[in-house]
Each structure stands twice: as C-alpha cells, then as structure tokens.
XYZ file of C-alpha atoms in Angstrom:
730
model
C 0.000 0.000 0.000
C 1.211 3.498 -0.845
C 2.680 5.312 2.143
C 1.066 8.603 1.059
C -2.380 7.375 0.009
C -4.852 5.006 1.641
C -8.132 3.545 0.421
C -11.477 3.967 2.163
C -14.481 1.697 1.690
C -17.669 3.582 2.632
C -20.888 1.672 3.370
C -24.235 3.500 3.529
C -27.960 2.898 3.188
C -27.806 0.144 5.824
C -27.163 -0.579 9.485
C -24.497 -1.690 11.942
C -24.970 -5.289 13.053
C -23.279 -7.478 15.655
C -21.554 -10.619 14.379
C -18.854 -13.128 15.297
C -16.161 -10.519 14.731
C -17.999 -7.767 16.573
C -19.627 -5.000 14.584
C -20.451 -5.578 10.915
C -21.233 -2.763 8.468
C -24.091 -3.848 6.225
C -25.516 -1.579 3.518
C -27.185 -1.621 0.121
C -24.713 0.832 -1.399
C -20.955 1.171 -1.212
C -18.349 3.510 -2.625
C -14.550 3.484 -2.648
C -12.438 6.628 -2.195
C -8.747 7.479 -2.000
C -7.311 9.969 0.513
C -3.899 11.340 1.367
C -2.381 10.288 4.660
C -2.438 13.835 6.072
C -6.099 14.459 5.229
C -8.255 16.371 7.710
C -11.558 14.986 8.937
C -13.515 17.944 7.516
C -12.043 17.375 4.045
C -12.750 13.643 4.255
C -16.363 14.265 5.263
C -16.847 16.762 2.425
C -15.642 14.308 -0.191
C -17.696 11.438 1.219
C -20.787 13.666 1.461
C -20.400 14.720 -2.163
C -20.187 11.121 -3.331
C -23.198 10.065 -1.284
C -25.249 13.041 -2.489
C -24.607 11.964 -6.082
C -25.498 8.341 -5.398
C -28.668 8.654 -3.308
C -29.449 12.352 -2.803
C -29.015 12.205 0.988
C -26.621 13.853 3.427
C -24.194 12.339 5.910
C -25.317 12.465 9.530
C -22.626 10.450 11.356
C -19.423 8.677 10.343
C -18.214 5.478 12.037
C -15.181 3.229 11.657
C -14.270 -0.228 12.930
C -12.029 -0.040 15.977
C -10.067 -3.317 16.433
C -10.289 -4.413 20.067
C -8.302 -7.615 19.399
C -6.106 -8.925 16.600
C -5.994 -12.666 17.328
C -8.634 -13.193 16.168
C -9.708 -9.849 14.726
C -12.664 -8.327 16.539
C -14.114 -4.870 16.063
C -16.400 -2.340 17.687
C -17.818 0.787 16.076
C -16.413 4.219 16.925
C -17.676 7.575 15.684
C -15.269 10.000 14.016
C -15.816 13.359 15.692
C -12.559 15.283 15.220
C -9.059 15.085 13.740
C -7.770 13.276 16.840
C -10.198 10.425 16.194
C -9.057 10.319 12.589
C -5.408 10.247 13.631
C -6.084 7.413 16.081
C -7.834 5.447 13.373
C -4.898 5.997 10.987
C -2.262 4.902 13.504
C -4.173 1.730 14.384
C -4.785 0.868 10.778
C -1.188 1.415 9.629
C 0.088 -0.702 12.506
C -2.189 -3.617 11.534
C -1.843 -3.101 7.780
C 0.602 -5.976 7.308
C -1.802 -8.397 8.968
C -5.012 -7.046 7.464
C -4.286 -5.376 4.097
C -7.915 -4.390 3.503
C -9.102 -0.792 2.889
C -10.356 1.263 5.800
C -14.052 0.458 6.197
C -16.364 3.284 7.239
C -20.108 3.440 7.798
C -22.285 6.503 7.154
C -25.622 7.207 8.784
C -27.782 9.237 6.429
C -30.115 12.183 6.799
C -32.435 13.795 4.274
C -31.123 16.756 2.317
C -32.909 20.050 2.696
C -34.845 20.927 -0.447
C -32.879 23.093 -2.879
C -34.696 25.975 -4.452
C -34.174 26.000 -8.199
C -35.983 28.699 -10.107
C -34.760 27.392 -13.452
C -37.440 25.385 -15.245
C -34.837 23.193 -16.912
C -34.348 20.610 -14.201
C -31.736 17.876 -14.394
C -28.026 17.442 -14.184
C -26.020 20.576 -14.798
C -23.707 20.882 -17.749
C -21.503 23.782 -18.612
C -23.006 26.223 -21.029
C -21.309 29.118 -22.778
C -20.673 31.781 -20.165
C -20.438 35.352 -21.371
C -20.230 37.022 -17.982
C -19.273 35.620 -14.623
C -20.575 38.626 -12.708
C -22.831 37.905 -9.775
C -25.032 40.541 -8.116
C -24.534 38.771 -4.784
C -20.786 39.414 -4.896
C -19.357 42.523 -3.252
C -19.353 45.312 -5.813
C -16.109 46.812 -4.455
C -13.190 45.501 -6.576
C -10.646 43.669 -4.508
C -8.319 42.513 -7.330
C -8.415 38.863 -6.347
C -6.355 36.696 -8.669
C -8.441 34.665 -11.104
C -6.702 31.442 -10.242
C -7.317 31.712 -6.511
C -6.182 29.219 -3.897
C -6.739 25.551 -4.618
C -7.825 24.798 -1.062
C -7.589 27.087 1.947
C -7.727 25.700 5.454
C -10.359 27.071 7.804
C -8.924 29.894 9.877
C -10.192 30.432 13.409
C -8.903 33.965 14.071
C -6.935 36.779 12.492
C -3.888 38.247 14.240
C -1.206 40.850 13.593
C 1.812 39.318 11.864
C -0.174 36.553 10.178
C 1.283 35.810 6.734
C -0.283 34.564 3.499
C 1.193 33.281 0.264
C -0.761 35.710 -1.901
C -3.488 38.313 -1.808
C -6.209 35.809 -2.690
C -5.475 33.743 0.416
C -5.544 36.865 2.596
C -8.870 38.124 1.180
C -10.416 34.696 1.514
C -9.283 34.481 5.159
C -11.051 37.772 5.950
C -14.189 36.562 4.256
C -14.127 33.338 6.264
C -13.647 35.322 9.477
C -16.597 37.564 8.606
C -18.854 34.644 7.781
C -17.966 32.930 11.035
C -19.009 36.007 13.050
C -22.076 36.698 10.867
C -20.908 40.208 10.088
C -19.808 42.003 6.942
C -17.025 44.395 6.001
C -16.287 46.807 3.188
C -13.092 47.436 1.260
C -11.572 50.851 1.961
C -8.519 50.490 -0.234
C -7.272 47.757 -2.531
C -4.046 47.969 -4.543
C -1.543 45.320 -5.731
C 0.453 45.890 -2.503
C -2.124 47.133 0.042
C -5.529 45.990 1.249
C -7.581 47.791 3.926
C -10.991 46.755 5.164
C -13.340 47.981 7.879
C -16.693 47.015 9.329
C -19.660 47.804 7.114
C -21.179 49.699 10.085
C -18.142 51.847 10.751
C -20.303 54.952 10.428
C -22.458 53.644 13.313
C -19.494 53.411 15.638
C -18.051 49.937 15.029
C -14.256 50.297 15.120
C -13.105 46.997 13.564
C -10.441 47.585 10.925
C -7.788 45.413 9.253
C -4.762 46.398 7.162
C -2.404 44.091 5.250
C 0.442 44.769 2.832
C 2.816 42.894 0.569
C 6.268 42.550 2.170
C 9.105 42.670 -0.328
C 11.590 40.935 1.976
C 9.493 37.808 2.509
C 7.475 38.030 -0.732
C 4.315 37.384 1.302
C 1.255 39.266 2.458
C 1.158 40.142 6.146
C -1.474 41.615 8.470
C 0.065 44.832 9.887
C -2.863 46.249 11.812
C -5.966 44.726 13.363
C -7.816 47.399 15.330
C -10.952 47.353 17.456
C -13.603 44.740 17.917
C -16.957 44.221 16.286
C -19.733 45.817 18.319
C -22.347 45.205 15.609
C -22.383 41.417 15.607
C -25.855 39.907 15.285
C -27.045 36.372 15.895
C -27.473 35.727 12.180
C -26.981 37.988 9.181
C -29.319 36.068 6.848
C -29.657 32.696 5.191
C -26.873 33.726 2.812
C -23.768 35.838 3.287
C -22.802 38.707 1.043
C -19.114 37.768 1.060
C -19.821 34.152 0.164
C -19.819 35.000 -3.526
C -19.239 32.908 -6.602
C -15.451 33.439 -6.509
C -15.197 32.353 -2.886
C -17.344 29.312 -3.507
C -15.242 28.493 -6.567
C -12.068 28.442 -4.455
C -13.721 26.113 -1.934
C -15.224 23.630 -4.354
C -12.237 23.387 -6.698
C -10.983 20.058 -5.233
C -14.484 18.560 -5.364
C -15.063 19.590 -8.982
C -11.624 18.304 -9.934
C -12.322 14.883 -8.414
C -15.983 14.691 -9.534
C -16.688 16.910 -12.587
C -20.333 15.755 -12.689
C -21.006 16.629 -9.047
C -24.509 17.971 -8.465
C -25.016 21.622 -7.612
C -27.195 20.519 -4.714
C -24.206 18.608 -3.305
C -22.095 21.768 -3.551
C -24.772 23.723 -1.687
C -24.719 21.157 1.114
C -20.913 21.352 1.210
C -21.041 25.141 1.601
C -23.684 24.822 4.302
C -21.491 22.318 6.155
C -18.477 24.612 5.992
C -19.962 28.018 6.739
C -23.519 27.356 8.029
C -24.887 29.486 5.193
C -27.163 28.170 2.477
C -26.118 29.795 -0.790
C -28.534 30.203 -3.662
C -28.687 27.632 -6.436
C -27.740 30.268 -9.001
C -24.630 31.333 -7.124
C -23.433 27.747 -6.625
C -24.062 26.986 -10.283
C -21.998 29.948 -11.443
C -19.232 28.959 -9.032
C -19.092 25.498 -10.552
C -18.827 26.942 -14.048
C -15.946 29.169 -12.920
C -14.197 26.144 -11.414
C -14.736 24.143 -14.592
C -13.246 26.920 -16.693
C -10.192 27.243 -14.448
C -9.642 23.474 -14.444
C -10.274 22.699 -18.108
C -9.791 25.976 -19.937
C -11.938 28.184 -22.110
C -14.479 26.543 -24.411
C -13.703 28.748 -27.422
C -9.931 28.402 -27.102
C -10.337 24.643 -26.759
C -10.987 24.303 -30.495
C -7.566 25.739 -31.276
C -5.892 23.641 -28.566
C -7.306 20.599 -30.325
C -5.012 21.263 -33.283
C -1.986 21.120 -30.984
C -3.252 17.847 -29.520
C -3.608 16.358 -33.001
C -0.079 17.453 -33.964
C 1.327 15.976 -30.740
C -0.423 12.650 -31.347
C 1.046 12.404 -34.836
C 4.497 13.312 -33.487
C 4.690 11.159 -30.356
C 2.270 8.251 -30.950
C 3.428 6.076 -33.866
C 0.674 4.921 -36.193
C -1.603 7.902 -35.535
C -3.609 8.938 -38.598
C -5.391 12.292 -38.670
C -8.071 13.338 -41.133
C -9.232 16.828 -40.169
C -11.999 18.314 -42.286
C -13.496 21.711 -41.594
C -16.491 23.633 -42.826
C -15.625 26.116 -45.545
C -17.553 28.973 -44.047
C -16.088 32.340 -43.131
C -17.538 34.466 -40.384
C -17.802 38.270 -40.425
C -14.258 38.570 -39.059
C -12.767 36.141 -41.562
C -12.503 33.401 -38.954
C -13.496 29.809 -39.537
C -16.648 29.162 -37.539
C -17.608 25.816 -36.044
C -21.048 24.846 -34.826
C -22.392 22.115 -32.591
C -20.446 18.870 -32.290
C -21.544 15.251 -32.116
C -19.330 12.351 -31.102
C -19.717 9.274 -33.307
C -18.415 6.032 -31.797
C -17.883 2.541 -33.204
C -17.316 -0.259 -30.713
C -16.510 -3.954 -30.936
C -16.704 -6.861 -28.507
C -14.154 -9.512 -27.730
C -15.042 -13.147 -27.182
C -15.879 -12.542 -23.518
C -18.290 -9.691 -24.205
C -15.905 -6.885 -23.199
C -16.602 -3.645 -25.063
C -13.690 -2.129 -26.995
C -14.077 1.378 -28.516
C -12.274 1.392 -31.852
C -13.250 4.657 -33.572
C -14.145 8.161 -32.391
C -15.160 10.972 -34.717
C -16.337 14.490 -33.896
C -18.698 15.841 -36.554
C -21.094 18.726 -36.890
C -24.287 16.635 -37.185
C -25.519 13.096 -37.797
C -26.163 13.401 -41.528
C -25.220 11.321 -44.573
C -22.002 13.300 -45.218
C -20.771 12.813 -41.661
C -21.572 9.106 -41.760
C -19.849 8.762 -45.135
C -16.749 10.429 -43.676
C -16.935 8.084 -40.684
C -17.419 4.883 -42.731
C -14.694 5.820 -45.228
C -12.054 6.359 -42.530
C -13.213 3.270 -40.642
C -12.629 1.194 -43.760
C -9.290 2.761 -44.691
C -7.559 2.978 -41.316
C -9.199 0.506 -38.902
C -11.313 -2.343 -40.318
C -9.653 -3.417 -43.548
C -10.944 -7.001 -43.708
C -14.125 -8.120 -45.442
C -17.119 -10.077 -44.108
C -17.626 -7.704 -41.180
C -21.077 -7.348 -39.629
C -22.194 -3.823 -38.730
C -25.120 -3.601 -36.309
C -26.809 -0.200 -36.394
C -30.136 1.546 -36.210
C -32.120 2.349 -39.325
C -30.810 5.896 -39.546
C -31.306 7.128 -43.104
C -27.947 8.900 -43.119
C -26.053 5.819 -41.965
C -27.888 3.434 -44.319
C -27.254 5.762 -47.271
C -23.561 6.124 -46.335
C -23.053 2.342 -46.138
C -24.833 1.836 -49.447
C -22.826 4.540 -51.228
C -19.479 3.410 -49.803
C -19.974 -0.087 -51.287
C -17.883 -1.685 -48.540
C -18.006 -5.527 -48.524
C -19.638 -5.614 -45.093
C -22.957 -6.983 -43.949
C -25.198 -4.265 -42.532
C -27.867 -5.541 -40.119
C -30.283 -3.781 -37.818
C -30.500 -3.497 -34.043
C -33.519 -5.420 -32.732
C -34.178 -2.765 -30.113
C -34.479 -0.019 -32.712
C -36.790 -2.242 -34.745
C -38.959 -2.768 -31.654
C -39.176 0.980 -31.069
C -40.155 1.677 -34.679
C -42.724 -1.113 -34.450
C -44.189 0.335 -31.249
C -44.388 3.822 -32.745
C -46.390 2.390 -35.637
C -48.821 0.095 -33.796
C -48.742 1.263 -30.123
C -49.093 -2.268 -28.757
C -46.608 -3.474 -26.149
C -47.544 -7.130 -26.387
C -46.945 -7.139 -30.134
C -43.669 -5.311 -29.601
C -42.410 -7.998 -27.177
C -43.433 -10.713 -29.591
C -41.586 -9.115 -32.515
C -38.430 -8.997 -30.357
C -38.800 -12.687 -29.423
C -39.247 -13.538 -33.104
C -36.028 -11.713 -33.930
C -34.110 -13.693 -31.299
C -35.526 -17.057 -32.484
C -32.814 -19.530 -33.578
C -34.910 -22.083 -35.481
C -36.305 -21.069 -38.874
C -39.530 -23.111 -38.643
C -40.326 -21.649 -35.203
C -39.611 -18.178 -36.619
C -42.154 -18.682 -39.389
C -44.712 -20.148 -36.987
C -44.465 -17.246 -34.523
C -44.531 -14.687 -37.338
C -47.684 -16.262 -38.802
C -49.431 -16.211 -35.400
C -48.535 -12.544 -34.886
C -49.769 -11.712 -38.397
C -53.081 -13.440 -37.607
C -53.480 -11.499 -34.367
C -52.698 -8.245 -36.200
C -55.256 -8.879 -38.931
C -56.977 -5.627 -39.839
C -54.095 -3.414 -38.754
C -52.809 -0.898 -41.258
C -50.236 -1.277 -42.552
C -50.184 -5.050 -42.326
C -47.243 -6.771 -40.675
C -45.864 -8.026 -43.991
C -46.076 -4.537 -45.461
C -44.222 -3.106 -42.485
C -41.515 -5.784 -42.712
C -41.326 -5.506 -46.489
C -38.472 -2.987 -46.433
C -36.233 -5.376 -44.442
C -34.753 -8.693 -45.437
C -35.119 -11.487 -42.822
C -31.332 -11.791 -42.410
C -31.142 -8.120 -41.423
C -33.164 -8.527 -38.238
C -33.777 -12.268 -37.535
C -31.043 -14.273 -35.838
C -31.994 -17.588 -37.448
C -31.164 -16.265 -40.951
C -27.977 -14.475 -39.908
C -25.574 -17.344 -40.738
C -23.429 -16.573 -37.714
C -22.290 -13.061 -38.683
C -23.610 -11.513 -35.466
C -22.082 -14.048 -33.031
C -25.316 -13.671 -31.060
C -25.212 -9.862 -30.791
C -28.649 -8.446 -31.591
C -28.537 -4.855 -30.332
C -26.316 -1.796 -30.403
C -27.132 -1.112 -26.767
C -23.583 -2.151 -25.882
C -22.564 1.268 -27.226
C -24.375 2.737 -24.223
C -21.752 1.054 -22.035
C -19.228 3.498 -23.461
C -21.419 6.353 -22.196
C -20.703 5.300 -18.619
C -16.993 5.723 -19.369
C -17.229 9.000 -21.262
C -20.196 10.665 -19.553
C -17.910 12.571 -17.181
C -16.350 14.292 -20.212
C -19.475 15.214 -22.162
C -19.750 18.666 -20.676
C -16.015 19.462 -20.964
C -14.277 21.487 -23.691
C -13.457 19.602 -26.861
C -9.716 19.385 -26.159
C -10.439 17.995 -22.669
C -12.711 15.366 -24.221
C -9.918 14.481 -26.638
C -7.271 14.133 -23.918
C -9.575 12.292 -21.486
C -10.508 9.758 -24.171
C -6.841 9.134 -24.970
C -5.744 8.676 -21.358
C -8.690 6.429 -20.465
C -8.031 4.170 -23.416
C -4.305 4.192 -22.635
C -5.012 2.859 -19.134
C -7.806 0.501 -20.207
C -5.709 -1.467 -22.713
C -2.950 -2.701 -20.335
C -5.487 -3.361 -17.585
C -7.564 -5.674 -19.785
C -4.465 -7.185 -21.386
C -3.040 -8.076 -17.965
C -6.304 -9.819 -17.079
C -6.128 -12.014 -20.205
C -2.435 -12.733 -19.651
C -3.023 -13.923 -16.075
C -5.734 -16.314 -17.240
C -3.400 -17.690 -19.896
C -0.640 -18.179 -17.319
C -3.110 -20.079 -15.132
C -3.549 -22.612 -17.949
C -6.931 -21.484 -19.283
C -7.561 -21.586 -23.022
C -11.006 -20.055 -23.467
C -12.742 -17.009 -22.033
C -14.971 -17.272 -18.971
C -18.154 -16.889 -20.999
C -17.398 -20.012 -23.056
C -16.179 -22.012 -20.063
C -19.488 -21.432 -18.286
C -21.541 -22.166 -21.425
C -19.643 -25.383 -22.179
C -20.006 -26.534 -18.583
C -23.771 -26.053 -18.785
C -23.990 -27.768 -22.191
C -21.976 -30.721 -20.905
C -24.443 -31.267 -18.042
C -27.404 -31.088 -20.425
C -25.752 -33.484 -22.868
C -25.741 -36.287 -20.287
C -29.505 -36.706 -20.671
C -29.467 -36.997 -24.467
C -29.501 -40.028 -26.745
C -27.213 -39.991 -29.801
C -27.533 -42.060 -32.990
C -24.841 -42.130 -35.689
C -26.203 -41.681 -39.226
C -22.990 -41.172 -41.209
C -19.508 -41.934 -39.945
C -17.753 -40.293 -42.883
C -19.962 -37.209 -42.999
C -20.180 -36.998 -39.178
C -23.956 -36.709 -39.118
C -25.866 -37.604 -35.941
C -29.384 -37.576 -34.586
C -29.606 -36.332 -30.992
C -32.773 -36.862 -28.936
C -33.158 -34.831 -25.761
C -35.131 -35.851 -22.691
C -34.612 -32.636 -20.726
C -37.629 -30.930 -19.152
C -40.108 -32.790 -21.355
C -43.613 -32.746 -19.924
C -45.642 -35.928 -19.774
C -47.519 -36.641 -22.978
C -45.043 -34.701 -25.150
C -42.732 -36.795 -27.301
C -38.966 -36.171 -27.084
C -37.466 -33.663 -29.528
C -34.789 -34.775 -32.001
C -32.160 -32.632 -33.734
C -29.835 -33.368 -36.625
C -26.159 -32.550 -36.055
C -23.689 -32.089 -38.938
C -20.197 -31.717 -37.480
C -18.440 -31.389 -40.827
C -20.466 -28.315 -41.804
C -20.783 -27.162 -38.183
C -24.554 -27.095 -38.126
C -27.270 -28.182 -35.711
C -31.006 -27.965 -36.264
C -31.399 -26.050 -32.983
C -29.564 -23.133 -34.654
C -27.254 -22.375 -31.747
C -24.130 -24.067 -33.182
C -23.978 -22.050 -36.405
C -25.251 -18.825 -34.839
C -23.086 -18.516 -31.719
C -20.051 -20.335 -33.204
C -19.496 -22.700 -30.286
C -20.912 -26.215 -29.630
C -24.446 -26.520 -28.317
C -25.512 -29.347 -25.977
C -26.418 -31.589 -28.928
C -22.928 -31.250 -30.413
C -21.372 -31.930 -27.021
C -23.456 -35.106 -26.701
C -22.433 -36.331 -30.163
C -18.747 -35.672 -29.484
C -18.901 -37.372 -26.074
C -20.452 -40.612 -27.381
C -17.893 -41.024 -30.168
C -14.846 -39.635 -28.305
C -14.377 -36.541 -30.455
C -12.608 -33.436 -29.177
C -15.429 -30.934 -28.759
C -13.028 -27.982 -28.359
C -12.082 -28.155 -32.032
C -15.535 -26.757 -32.832
C -15.136 -23.626 -30.678
C -14.423 -20.540 -32.776
C -11.002 -18.928 -32.315
C -12.713 -15.697 -31.343
C -13.386 -17.196 -27.915
C -9.757 -18.087 -27.159
C -7.743 -16.108 -24.631
C -4.931 -15.866 -27.134
C -7.182 -13.916 -29.492
C -8.503 -11.619 -26.755
C -4.946 -10.971 -25.554
C -4.035 -9.985 -29.107
C -6.946 -7.532 -29.103
C -6.020 -5.877 -25.799
C -2.266 -6.044 -26.436
C -2.229 -2.842 -28.491
C -0.909 -0.496 -25.832
C -0.308 3.232 -26.159
C 3.064 4.876 -25.521
C 3.489 7.354 -22.677
C 2.614 10.809 -23.979
C 5.128 13.488 -23.089
C 4.159 16.324 -20.780
C 2.359 19.142 -22.571
C 5.014 21.656 -21.522
C 7.628 19.741 -23.555
C 5.643 19.435 -26.769
C 7.355 20.749 -29.855
C 4.463 21.138 -32.235
C 3.597 23.648 -34.886
C 1.189 26.480 -34.165
C -2.378 26.051 -35.425
C -2.678 26.640 -39.162
C -5.822 28.732 -38.703
C -8.010 30.046 -35.920
C -11.351 28.385 -35.242
C -14.290 30.111 -33.608
C -17.380 28.182 -32.454
C -20.659 29.450 -33.837
C -22.858 29.689 -30.754
C -26.041 30.152 -32.768
C -25.786 26.529 -33.954
C -25.904 25.068 -30.468
C -28.912 22.951 -29.514
C -29.567 25.127 -26.463
C -28.170 28.645 -26.524
C -29.214 29.411 -22.934
C -29.976 27.407 -19.834
C -28.787 24.072 -18.547
C -29.388 20.771 -20.372
C -32.191 18.741 -18.869
C -30.337 15.442 -18.511
C -26.898 13.872 -18.553
C -27.822 11.191 -21.036
C -29.131 11.998 -24.485
C -32.377 10.031 -24.724
C -34.078 8.993 -27.930
C -36.975 6.844 -29.088
C -35.257 3.733 -27.715
C -35.814 4.898 -24.148
C -39.312 3.580 -23.558
C -40.383 3.772 -19.947
C -42.486 0.823 -18.923
C -45.440 1.785 -16.725
C -46.503 -1.079 -14.500
C -49.820 0.505 -13.493
C -51.507 3.762 -14.540
C -51.409 6.635 -12.093
C -54.232 6.592 -9.571
C -55.800 9.212 -7.341
C -54.293 9.094 -3.850
C -57.738 9.621 -2.257
C -60.167 7.300 -4.066
C -57.557 5.137 -5.876
C -59.277 5.462 -9.278
C -57.721 6.255 -12.661
C -58.369 9.444 -14.613
C -57.719 12.256 -12.157
C -55.406 13.280 -9.325
C -55.868 14.364 -5.705
C -56.554 18.008 -6.513
C -59.426 17.132 -8.890
C -60.903 14.218 -6.946
C -64.739 14.525 -6.656
C -64.595 12.722 -3.300
C -62.023 15.074 -1.789
C -64.365 16.606 0.784
C -65.831 13.207 1.681
C -62.517 11.528 2.442
C -60.581 14.396 3.924
C -63.325 16.389 5.605
C -62.298 19.561 3.793
C -60.499 19.919 0.511
C -57.257 21.838 0.618
C -58.577 24.076 -2.155
C -62.027 24.654 -0.744
C -63.051 28.125 0.248
C -62.194 29.031 3.829
C -64.515 31.042 6.051
C-alpha cells in the first residue's frame, strides 16, 4: 500500500450489526475513495458527502469506523469519528495492523435527508456547462478587490486573524477575511485595494463599530502580512441572513475546486450542502451553479480556445504516438471577421466486442451533425484505417444517413439492424406493447420453422391493422433482423445497446471542452488497454484456453448433454441424430435434432449462430470420443482476446515539452448553432426513441384510488378528507 495514500471503503444505506467478529457494516450501497495520509476529517467528510449526495441524494449524519479491540482473532467495535484526533487514532491503528489485514479502511455513514434546494430554473436535471459570457454575480461585493483569477486551490479554515499573520498571496488573505466575517455573521467593506495594500473595515463603521484590518505585501518575505488589526466588532448579530454577502461565486469556486476536480459531474445541490457544512450558510442555487462553471473553466480551460488547442493535440499525437492517422476536415464557411466558424459537435463512436463480451471502442469521430455526409466520412475512414478485412457485420439503427452512407461506400460488409431499434419503430407504428415484445422474441428465435410459426401467429393477431405486418416488414430482409437467418455473422449480438456502455466511461467528459474530451478519451483508453491485457495474460498463465463466458456455457452444455440419446447416421460425414429428454412434460414426445459436425450445423440453430458447440454437439462428441473444443471458434480463445487488448499506447510526453507547430488557422465556435443557446441541459444522457419507460400501473388518485384524475381534482375530496385543501375558507 502506498505510504502517502490510503483507500477507504464507505458503506451506507444500511445498518451496523453485531456478528462473530464484533460490529459488521451492512448496507445496500458502497463507494470506494482514496485519501492522502495527512487528510483532515472535515475534508474527508466533504468528499464522502459529495459522493453520497450523487449516489442517493441524501446527506451524511454520522461517520463510524471499525475499531479493532483484538487482533488474534480480529474483533471490532464501532467508533464515531468526531474530530481530527479520532481520525489520527484510526490511521495509527490501521497502519500498525496493515501488514496483517491489508484491507481498505471500512467506514459506515448514517444518512439524513437533504434540505430541499430551491431551483428557479425550469430546466431541471443534471447541470452541464453552457457558454458563459459574464461571470458577474449581483450577490458578490461590488467593491473591486483585485483577487487573482486562479485563486487558492484549497484554503484551510482559519479560526482567528492576528497581527503578523502571513499569506502566500493576496487571494489567500482576502479569503481568510471573508471566512472570518462569515464565522461572526458580520460584513465588512473594502476601503482600499491595490496590488500591494488591502484595507478593510466594518460595514457599520459609520455607526461606531471600530473593527479595521490592514495588510500589505512585504518585499523581503514576498508574502502578504497583516500589519494592523484594530478594534472589535460591536455590531455582531445572531445571524446575518440565510446567505452571506461575502460568500460569492469566486469564494465558492475556491472552496469547491478540489471537489469539482475529483468529480466533474457533481450535483449543484451537493455543492450547496458542502457550503452549508463549511460556513452554516445556504447559498442560492444560481450562485453555486456559477461557481461550478468558474471552477470548470479554471480546471479545463476556455471553451472557445479549446478548439484551437485541439489542433496542438492532433499534432502531438502524430508526433509522439506512432501509427496515428489524422483526417481533419473543416467547414468552408467564413464568419464576419474572416474566422473559420464551427457549430455544434456530435461524437460518433464505433465499438466492438471480444469473445468474452468486453466492449472495446475502436473509432471516435467528432462531426457537426448526424447526416449522410458525416456518416460517409466516418465509414470511409473506418474502412481505410481501422477495419480493412471483409465479411464484417455492422449492427446499427435504421438511420437514413447511416444506411445511405453504407450503401454509397460499397464496402463488402454486412449491414444488419439493431432489434431494439426495430422494436421501437414497431411500437411507434402500432402502439401495442404485447406485439412489440413478440416481434423482439421472433427476432431472437434460432430455429427457422419456429420463426415462421411465430410470425404467422402474430400476423393473424394483427389482422386488420394498417399497414399489415408483412407490409411493415417488407423494407427489411429477414437476415437483417432475424437471428436464425444471420448465418453466424452476429455471433449472437442483436442490439447496439452495448454502445451505451461506453457512455458510462465517457459521460464525465461530455460537458467538458473539446480538447479535454480528446485528452480524457486518450488517457482512459491508454489505461484501459494494459489493464484488460493483464487480465487475459493472467488467465493464460493459469492454464486457461477459453474465455470465462465459453467455459461457463460449455459446462452447462456438458451437463445437459448427459440426458441426451445420440444415434450415428454417417460416420464419414459426421452426421448424428440427438434426442433430448430434458424438461419434457408428460404426454409430449422427445425432440430430435440433426447434427452435422463437418459443416458445423445443428437444427437447434445455436451451433452455427453462436459459433461454439451446443448441448447436442457436445453429446455427439462425447459418445464417439471426439474433441469438442475443435468446434469452438477462435474468437473465444484467450490468445485472441490478448491480441486484441495487447495494443498499448506509448506514454505521452508532458504538454510543456511538446514541440508542435502552431495552429494553421483560428477556429471560432458558432454559438447560434448550439442545440440550447441558454440554460442548462435537462439530462446527462441523451435520450431517444429507444428509451421507452415501462409503466406497470396507470397513475391513480391518492384519495379514491381510481384512474383518470389526481388528488386536486378528486370529486370525493371533501368526503374523504373532511375539507379539501382548495375549498373556500370562512
């Protein structure tokens, strides 16, 4: 374990139980965090609270840890963390027993409900960064105090001010005064502010309050120092208000910088709770939102300048990463100032799967929109630089732009459709959920005769519908959507929903500038490849040949094959008849299947579709002592998956050492082409027609439990409640 960093395992949404080893932390949710050894308890609680607020929308009430009362055997009791001394005790005990128990520190959090956050913006949902023209905030002190834009990364809470106290820069000094004022629930005004002098006095100095502070920059020490601290506040009140005038967006930005850096998608409501925990003031939603945008800009740069930084990133990739190919195309449109303008951007992604079902992103492209030209550009570069072999199966939706691009490119690939998109289009046409489920089951069917039978029954049930089922399916060939006619091109993959798995990896970068998205994608892939490659290599070293998915499937097929009867029909052609007696109800005759090992076919359809032996093939090979593993496709071998994940990236040099050419031209984003010019996006995930929300039961009135109205319009409101909440009061 690293001497400077330790791991913490936080359990919440549960309870503390008593077991054989003493206390046991049991909870429905868990989260892992990493902290430095010299962390303070307040900082630890802030980070844990932020994580919990994101996960379940609740606040931390109490924090407990397991205190070992014996080590042979280990036995624990719960102890609450109240101050830094408790944290230090926990650290010393844990480091001393680390060699015997190398597990992370386990903590338990008791939860409390968050206070409701007022949000006057109608666009609810997760906050993304939008283009910010002005960071001014009317709640911030109007007197300029020349605080540096960068500000302190994290300033420790200061109890008191005193003469001779020194600060690294002016920002730290100003922030210390603000903290002091917020602690006492008073305010101050700036009398004088220059690059070397800062004087402040109580905002009620005219009423007789004599508090005054003076600090200056000392040339000898190159630090700011408090030179005078006169008088005491005689105007202190119990509480200034719910908010504090000096707790402005800049001050909040300095406080939340570490949180935003660790969790870019942190909720604004979590930041409000963090500020309330620190200063006992509840800042407005608007102020906290602006503070987060300021922190995002300081951490990741300006959105407009990011387009030009992208050119430097591309040049560096070509220079320092061998094999990098760049095809940069721009819109030939000149703005009023002669600058090249760029509009909205869309990230196109192509992914593949290895034999174990692991998702591997292979292509990223940033385009202006999802039209036929963009898809043609994407398909052309995919064919030239990435997928050069033929007989590739592309699973996609029925997007007109994508279908037209594949048709025009004339690539020797098989283009099939995602069954989930087909189901959505079917539901939009007929509005029948039962029919939609049946069309999906038909698409997954492996046997051709069962496919035809189910399709005929559905067509009979849909008689009279317009258009008819055959008319609706007329534009698609059976092999484009039915698994039984696929001839094994899909390897059992029926949907493009696996692309959504990439969203969970990249969703933290969606609201970042384009150059930050570019760099984050590179570094995440650079760390993903060796991690997955090491996993395959360890399995190979352990003597395994096939991936876990196939090992489990073959184990299950072997057990099923024991209850099957096999008859040999052709020794030379390796043709068998396999009769299964598994789960056959009384009165139903056993089912027989023909197996052709030479052509790798079975009448159940699984052998030729999934490319590994089904239970019938396993039974035939077992009876006649044939090696069943010879019929497993090479795609499922660990050697092949290791070859896939063995393409590792080189270490990219530090940006300060890059020797790249300056951008050939300046790019300026065209803000008028954005989807939403103002306001926050309504959700983190871009939803489409595929996102159908299943409703188990229709909404019912909470008073009479009938469908068709709600509580406010219930005709029995006065009967059940005595008096309606909207009735006229005397």
